[in-house]
Amino acid sequence: MVVRVHRMSTPTIEVSDLRKAYGEVKAVDGVSFEVQSGEFFGILGPNGAGKTTTLEMIEGLREPDSGRIAVLGESPWPRNPKLLPRIGVQLQASAFFERLTAREQIRTFASLYGVSAKRADEWLAIVGLEEMGSLPHEKLSGGQQQRLSIACALAHDPDVVFLDEPTSGLDPQARRNLWDVLRDINQQGRTVVLTTHYLDEAESLCDRVAIMDHGQILQSGPPAVLVRELDAPTRIAIESGTISLDAARALADGAEIDDDGVSLTFATRQPAPILAALAERDALRGLSVRGATLEDVFLNLTGREYRA
Amino acid sequence: MTSFVSLSKAMALGFVRDKTATFFTILFPLMFLSVFGALFKDSGVSKTDVLQVGSVAVLDQIPADARGDLEQVLKITKTDDLAAALEKVRAGDSAAAVEQQGGKVIVHFSAADQVKAATVRGIMESIVQQGNLTMAGVTTPALTLSAEPVEDKSMKAIQYMTPGLLGWAIASGATFGAALTLVSWRQKKILRRLRLSPVSVGSIVTARVGVSIGIALLQSAIFIGVALLPAFGLQLSSYWWAFIPIMVAGTLAFLSIGLLAGAVSKTPEAASAIANLIVLPMAFLSGSFFPLDNAPGWLRTLSNFLPLKHLVTSMQDVMVRGQSPTATLPAIGILLGFTVVVTGAAAMLFKWDDV
């Protein structure tokens, strides 16, 4: 009988009280978190929140001013050749060799880790770029370049994968396409750490997120829990003029009501009676029901609109 | 080892597919060779124009075979108008005008060009002497003078130009190759990506060294091959192959300069400007384009501090001056010493990242 040992006691990534300042600016100001094996972890926040700096310190590209980092039990700084083959990093700007084709790129990166050309070609197929193999990388579209860049980061089959804003600058379809690739990577048992400034992306992909701003983690947890804990009102909207404002007030006691001439919106913590009443009056034209999202969590935490 | 091979391959492919780089490393020096080759083709024998006014017996009576020799140095044009001939000499169009009045041969020359005037006077004097001897019945003179240059008879312009231009081509190829690779790899985050892989800095640098030496060998093969064509007429001496070790040492020295230029530059444009500022003046001061024999003493002293001077001189020694391979050893030592010092400086200034 095979006994599976759960090593939940040693997290894959441990970060405690991490700090980094550039002159007067505290880019990372006392960050602590843990990522468990196999987890999909997201660090989110607006540009300049300190996400990339945090990630780069964990990857071993930057030296922290203070604090402790352990990745797979190893310290990433100074450059740790024992750790490097076990992590895969996709940089914010995709780094490709000049004037090489897609296939040559991934084969070169693979061989740096002693991975065969055959295995490299398999990765090209996994990210759906088999047919593009002989194209120079600059001829690929933005989404294809990102997929190639991710394949190059994964060709050596690392245990931990770091992705820095992998979908920024992509069109919506290319983003969805990439999400599928990222989900697969995680489902194969790899620990994935992702930074993003798209809240919907974090909500859709991550098991757990940490919301960062001004170099600090404001809150962390599974997206659904964060949203639930917010206890924000549900917004029910119907087309303006479907019912009068007075009728609306009458059927929804205690709800916050607003009519901007386009939509009549109820903000309420008890949506069921209102929906039932509206249905009874056959006043559901243009209905939309929107629960709280991470965006609301962010707004609540920082007191301001999310600046993506 | 595999990472060394694959990085070399990536660099070599990047070079071969870069049309600008291949043009400047391979074709540009060949263009220089063609231009200089055409310019200096006849520099060994520049003829002197002489006008012959009326009949001059000593010239007219020269036998055919001697006339051929004479026409290699003098271009004699016949005319009957003395006044017009003198005017041409005064204007500098002709070096001298020669006329004969009875037993007197008169050479009219312009004092403005002393060298040409002296040439014509010397030649005419010897012709007159010869005529006197013949008239006195001396057919076999007791003494003859034969002048031979100390260099190999074939020491034409192409002989010093080939090693000189090749040295310059190798120097700029290595400098630009190293500087631009370093800067553009840093700017394009490839260095950062490599830092995240288990590849050592040593592998990256040796890959660059290997590719640069390969490019230098390619440059040499093409360059020497073209110079050997009958149109250029290069003649190699017996130990010509001994230029290979000195070429490798030179490549290392200029790679180190390129690494230093790349370490202190943030953009490829800046790296390229710095590399140009170093290599181009050095090429002039090291005798790559023309010999330094007539340069002032201080400049020749200065040139001894330039690695390109040692590369070029040493390549000339074995390729065309017929010196033995051991003659290159001091220059190899100097170039390697230079490499160690400059590489050390570049390593201290090396940065993986812009920020």
mmCIF file of N, CA, C and O in Angstrom, chain B residues 46-97:
data_model
loop_
_atom_site.group_PDB
_atom_site.id
_atom_site.type_symbol
_atom_site.label_atom_id
_atom_site.label_comp_id
_atom_site.label_asym_id
_atom_site.label_seq_id
_atom_site.Cartn_x
_atom_site.Cartn_y
_atom_site.Cartn_z
ATOM 1 N N SER B 46 55.472 55.771 -60.028
ATOM 2 C CA SER B 46 54.725 56.908 -60.547
ATOM 3 C C SER B 46 55.620 57.589 -61.584
ATOM 4 O O SER B 46 56.749 57.945 -61.314
ATOM 5 N N LYS B 47 55.115 57.709 -62.805
ATOM 6 C CA LYS B 47 55.948 58.201 -63.909
ATOM 7 C C LYS B 47 56.084 59.713 -63.870
ATOM 8 O O LYS B 47 55.216 60.413 -63.370
ATOM 9 N N THR B 48 57.134 60.162 -64.402
ATOM 10 C CA THR B 48 57.394 61.596 -64.475
ATOM 11 C C THR B 48 57.242 62.048 -65.927
ATOM 12 O O THR B 48 57.813 61.436 -66.834
ATOM 13 N N ASP B 49 56.441 63.100 -66.088
ATOM 14 C CA ASP B 49 56.210 63.632 -67.446
ATOM 15 C C ASP B 49 57.380 64.520 -67.892
ATOM 16 O O ASP B 49 57.764 65.439 -67.171
ATOM 17 N N VAL B 50 57.899 64.229 -69.053
ATOM 18 C CA VAL B 50 58.985 65.053 -69.590
ATOM 19 C C VAL B 50 58.635 65.439 -71.035
ATOM 20 O O VAL B 50 58.111 64.619 -71.789
ATOM 21 N N LEU B 51 58.891 66.704 -71.379
ATOM 22 C CA LEU B 51 58.638 67.163 -72.747
ATOM 23 C C LEU B 51 59.965 67.199 -73.504
ATOM 24 O O LEU B 51 60.963 67.721 -73.000
ATOM 25 N N GLN B 52 59.965 66.619 -74.684
ATOM 26 C CA GLN B 52 61.179 66.683 -75.521
ATOM 27 C C GLN B 52 60.923 67.703 -76.625
ATOM 28 O O GLN B 52 60.010 67.536 -77.431
ATOM 29 N N VAL B 53 61.749 68.786 -76.650
ATOM 30 C CA VAL B 53 61.537 69.835 -77.640
ATOM 31 C C VAL B 53 62.489 69.595 -78.807
ATOM 32 O O VAL B 53 63.709 69.588 -78.630
ATOM 33 N N GLY B 54 61.923 69.402 -79.976
ATOM 34 C CA GLY B 54 62.729 69.152 -81.167
ATOM 35 C C GLY B 54 63.439 67.813 -81.058
ATOM 36 O O GLY B 54 62.982 66.898 -80.377
ATOM 37 N N SER B 55 64.546 67.677 -81.708
ATOM 38 C CA SER B 55 65.254 66.400 -81.645
ATOM 39 C C SER B 55 66.358 66.478 -80.603
ATOM 40 O O SER B 55 67.093 67.464 -80.508
ATOM 41 N N VAL B 56 66.394 65.423 -79.765
ATOM 42 C CA VAL B 56 67.425 65.326 -78.741
ATOM 43 C C VAL B 56 68.125 63.991 -78.999
ATOM 44 O O VAL B 56 67.557 62.920 -78.738
ATOM 45 N N ALA B 57 69.343 64.081 -79.547
ATOM 46 C CA ALA B 57 70.004 62.871 -80.038
ATOM 47 C C ALA B 57 70.142 61.790 -78.981
ATOM 48 O O ALA B 57 69.839 60.620 -79.225
ATOM 49 N N VAL B 58 70.536 62.170 -77.749
ATOM 50 C CA VAL B 58 70.759 61.142 -76.716
ATOM 51 C C VAL B 58 69.489 60.357 -76.399
ATOM 52 O O VAL B 58 69.548 59.194 -76.027
ATOM 53 N N LEU B 59 68.353 61.033 -76.525
ATOM 54 C CA LEU B 59 67.099 60.320 -76.268
ATOM 55 C C LEU B 59 66.673 59.511 -77.473
ATOM 56 O O LEU B 59 66.255 58.364 -77.367
ATOM 57 N N ASP B 60 66.804 60.150 -78.660
ATOM 58 C CA ASP B 60 66.335 59.487 -79.869
ATOM 59 C C ASP B 60 67.138 58.240 -80.172
ATOM 60 O O ASP B 60 66.618 57.289 -80.755
ATOM 61 N N GLN B 61 68.432 58.242 -79.760
ATOM 62 C CA GLN B 61 69.290 57.131 -80.158
ATOM 63 C C GLN B 61 69.327 55.993 -79.145
ATOM 64 O O GLN B 61 70.100 55.054 -79.292
ATOM 65 N N ILE B 62 68.517 56.094 -78.085
ATOM 66 C CA ILE B 62 68.508 55.015 -77.083
ATOM 67 C C ILE B 62 67.978 53.735 -77.722
ATOM 68 O O ILE B 62 66.932 53.751 -78.387
ATOM 69 N N PRO B 63 68.675 52.602 -77.566
ATOM 70 C CA PRO B 63 68.182 51.355 -78.170
ATOM 71 C C PRO B 63 66.843 50.915 -77.562
ATOM 72 O O PRO B 63 66.495 51.317 -76.440
ATOM 73 N N ALA B 64 66.136 50.113 -78.303
ATOM 74 C CA ALA B 64 64.754 49.772 -77.948
ATOM 75 C C ALA B 64 64.608 49.183 -76.542
ATOM 76 O O ALA B 64 63.711 49.561 -75.787
ATOM 77 N N ASP B 65 65.510 48.245 -76.164
ATOM 78 C CA ASP B 65 65.346 47.606 -74.860
ATOM 79 C C ASP B 65 65.576 48.589 -73.729
ATOM 80 O O ASP B 65 64.859 48.602 -72.729
ATOM 81 N N ALA B 66 66.563 49.477 -73.884
ATOM 82 C CA ALA B 66 66.820 50.483 -72.855
ATOM 83 C C ALA B 66 65.667 51.485 -72.797
ATOM 84 O O ALA B 66 65.321 51.999 -71.744
ATOM 85 N N ARG B 67 65.055 51.712 -73.934
ATOM 86 C CA ARG B 67 63.934 52.651 -74.007
ATOM 87 C C ARG B 67 62.765 52.147 -73.131
ATOM 88 O O ARG B 67 62.110 52.913 -72.448
ATOM 89 N N GLY B 68 62.554 50.838 -73.187
ATOM 90 C CA GLY B 68 61.494 50.253 -72.350
ATOM 91 C C GLY B 68 61.735 50.543 -70.878
ATOM 92 O O GLY B 68 60.829 50.957 -70.156
ATOM 93 N N ASP B 69 62.967 50.365 -70.423
ATOM 94 C CA ASP B 69 63.305 50.655 -69.024
ATOM 95 C C ASP B 69 63.042 52.115 -68.702
ATOM 96 O O ASP B 69 62.483 52.458 -67.663
ATOM 97 N N LEU B 70 63.481 52.954 -69.644
ATOM 98 C CA LEU B 70 63.351 54.400 -69.419
ATOM 99 C C LEU B 70 61.880 54.802 -69.300
ATOM 100 O O LEU B 70 61.502 55.603 -68.448
ATOM 101 N N GLU B 71 61.058 54.191 -70.125
ATOM 102 C CA GLU B 71 59.638 54.581 -70.130
ATOM 103 C C GLU B 71 58.890 54.123 -68.882
ATOM 104 O O GLU B 71 57.744 54.514 -68.675
ATOM 105 N N GLN B 72 59.551 53.299 -68.089
ATOM 106 C CA GLN B 72 58.899 52.948 -66.803
ATOM 107 C C GLN B 72 58.953 54.105 -65.820
ATOM 108 O O GLN B 72 58.161 54.180 -64.894
ATOM 109 N N VAL B 73 59.946 54.974 -65.993
ATOM 110 C CA VAL B 73 60.073 56.099 -65.053
ATOM 111 C C VAL B 73 59.741 57.439 -65.693
ATOM 112 O O VAL B 73 59.247 58.335 -65.032
ATOM 113 N N LEU B 74 60.029 57.566 -66.975
ATOM 114 C CA LEU B 74 59.751 58.840 -67.653
ATOM 115 C C LEU B 74 58.701 58.642 -68.740
ATOM 116 O O LEU B 74 58.713 57.648 -69.453
ATOM 117 N N LYS B 75 57.789 59.605 -68.810
ATOM 118 C CA LYS B 75 56.844 59.586 -69.916
ATOM 119 C C LYS B 75 57.242 60.754 -70.822
ATOM 120 O O LYS B 75 57.053 61.911 -70.471
ATOM 121 N N ILE B 76 57.827 60.387 -71.963
ATOM 122 C CA ILE B 76 58.392 61.426 -72.830
ATOM 123 C C ILE B 76 57.398 61.798 -73.922
ATOM 124 O O ILE B 76 56.910 60.936 -74.660
ATOM 125 N N THR B 77 57.068 63.085 -74.026
ATOM 126 C CA THR B 77 56.167 63.573 -75.060
ATOM 127 C C THR B 77 56.958 64.528 -75.957
ATOM 128 O O THR B 77 57.694 65.386 -75.453
ATOM 129 N N LYS B 78 56.819 64.343 -77.253
ATOM 130 C CA LYS B 78 57.581 65.196 -78.171
ATOM 131 C C LYS B 78 56.779 66.421 -78.563
ATOM 132 O O LYS B 78 55.563 66.351 -78.729
ATOM 133 N N THR B 79 57.486 67.542 -78.692
ATOM 134 C CA THR B 79 56.840 68.781 -79.117
ATOM 135 C C THR B 79 57.887 69.632 -79.852
ATOM 136 O O THR B 79 59.088 69.372 -79.754
ATOM 137 N N ASP B 80 57.422 70.652 -80.596
ATOM 138 C CA ASP B 80 58.366 71.531 -81.283
ATOM 139 C C ASP B 80 58.329 72.947 -80.727
ATOM 140 O O ASP B 80 59.136 73.779 -81.080
ATOM 141 N N ASP B 81 57.386 73.216 -79.870
ATOM 142 C CA ASP B 81 57.184 74.586 -79.392
ATOM 143 C C ASP B 81 57.839 74.766 -78.022
ATOM 144 O O ASP B 81 57.309 74.332 -76.992
ATOM 145 N N LEU B 82 58.994 75.384 -77.969
ATOM 146 C CA LEU B 82 59.736 75.539 -76.719
ATOM 147 C C LEU B 82 58.985 76.407 -75.712
ATOM 148 O O LEU B 82 58.885 76.061 -74.520
ATOM 149 N N ALA B 83 58.415 77.528 -76.228
ATOM 150 C CA ALA B 83 57.729 78.454 -75.320
ATOM 151 C C ALA B 83 56.560 77.768 -74.612
ATOM 152 O O ALA B 83 56.403 77.885 -73.385
ATOM 153 N N ALA B 84 55.775 77.017 -75.400
ATOM 154 C CA ALA B 84 54.625 76.313 -74.821
ATOM 155 C C ALA B 84 55.104 75.274 -73.816
ATOM 156 O O ALA B 84 54.508 75.079 -72.747
ATOM 157 N N ALA B 85 56.204 74.562 -74.133
ATOM 158 C CA ALA B 85 56.748 73.536 -73.255
ATOM 159 C C ALA B 85 57.178 74.158 -71.924
ATOM 160 O O ALA B 85 56.891 73.623 -70.837
ATOM 161 N N LEU B 86 57.871 75.305 -72.005
ATOM 162 C CA LEU B 86 58.323 75.969 -70.773
ATOM 163 C C LEU B 86 57.121 76.391 -69.913
ATOM 164 O O LEU B 86 57.164 76.289 -68.676
ATOM 165 N N GLU B 87 56.080 76.843 -70.586
ATOM 166 C CA GLU B 87 54.880 77.268 -69.862
ATOM 167 C C GLU B 87 54.270 76.075 -69.097
ATOM 168 O O GLU B 87 53.833 76.189 -67.956
ATOM 169 N N LYS B 88 54.277 74.914 -69.754
ATOM 170 C CA LYS B 88 53.729 73.707 -69.120
ATOM 171 C C LYS B 88 54.541 73.317 -67.891
ATOM 172 O O LYS B 88 53.996 72.883 -66.869
ATOM 173 N N VAL B 89 55.860 73.471 -68.011
ATOM 174 C CA VAL B 89 56.717 73.131 -66.856
ATOM 175 C C VAL B 89 56.439 74.103 -65.720
ATOM 176 O O VAL B 89 56.309 73.699 -64.552
ATOM 177 N N ARG B 90 56.290 75.401 -66.085
ATOM 178 C CA ARG B 90 56.036 76.423 -65.069
ATOM 179 C C ARG B 90 54.708 76.119 -64.353
ATOM 180 O O ARG B 90 54.592 76.258 -63.152
ATOM 181 N N ALA B 91 53.706 75.663 -65.133
ATOM 182 C CA ALA B 91 52.391 75.381 -64.557
ATOM 183 C C ALA B 91 52.383 74.067 -63.757
ATOM 184 O O ALA B 91 51.407 73.751 -63.101
ATOM 185 N N GLY B 92 53.433 73.307 -63.868
ATOM 186 C CA GLY B 92 53.500 72.053 -63.104
ATOM 187 C C GLY B 92 52.875 70.880 -63.819
ATOM 188 O O GLY B 92 52.756 69.801 -63.263
ATOM 189 N N ASP B 93 52.461 71.066 -65.075
ATOM 190 C CA ASP B 93 51.856 69.954 -65.814
ATOM 191 C C ASP B 93 52.920 68.944 -66.244
ATOM 192 O O ASP B 93 52.640 67.749 -66.344
ATOM 193 N N SER B 94 54.114 69.432 -66.508
ATOM 194 C CA SER B 94 55.211 68.533 -66.849
ATOM 195 C C SER B 94 56.359 68.802 -65.887
ATOM 196 O O SER B 94 56.505 69.908 -65.355
ATOM 197 N N ALA B 95 57.172 67.742 -65.658
ATOM 198 C CA ALA B 95 58.246 67.896 -64.692
ATOM 199 C C ALA B 95 59.429 68.680 -65.289
ATOM 200 O O ALA B 95 60.096 69.426 -64.598
ATOM 201 N N ALA B 96 59.642 68.477 -66.604
ATOM 202 C CA ALA B 96 60.800 69.139 -67.221
ATOM 203 C C ALA B 96 60.637 69.181 -68.733
ATOM 204 O O ALA B 96 59.851 68.423 -69.297
ATOM 205 N N ALA B 97 61.374 70.080 -69.355
ATOM 206 C CA ALA B 97 61.437 70.110 -70.817
ATOM 207 C C ALA B 97 62.910 69.956 -71.214
ATOM 208 O O ALA B 97 63.784 70.563 -70.595
#
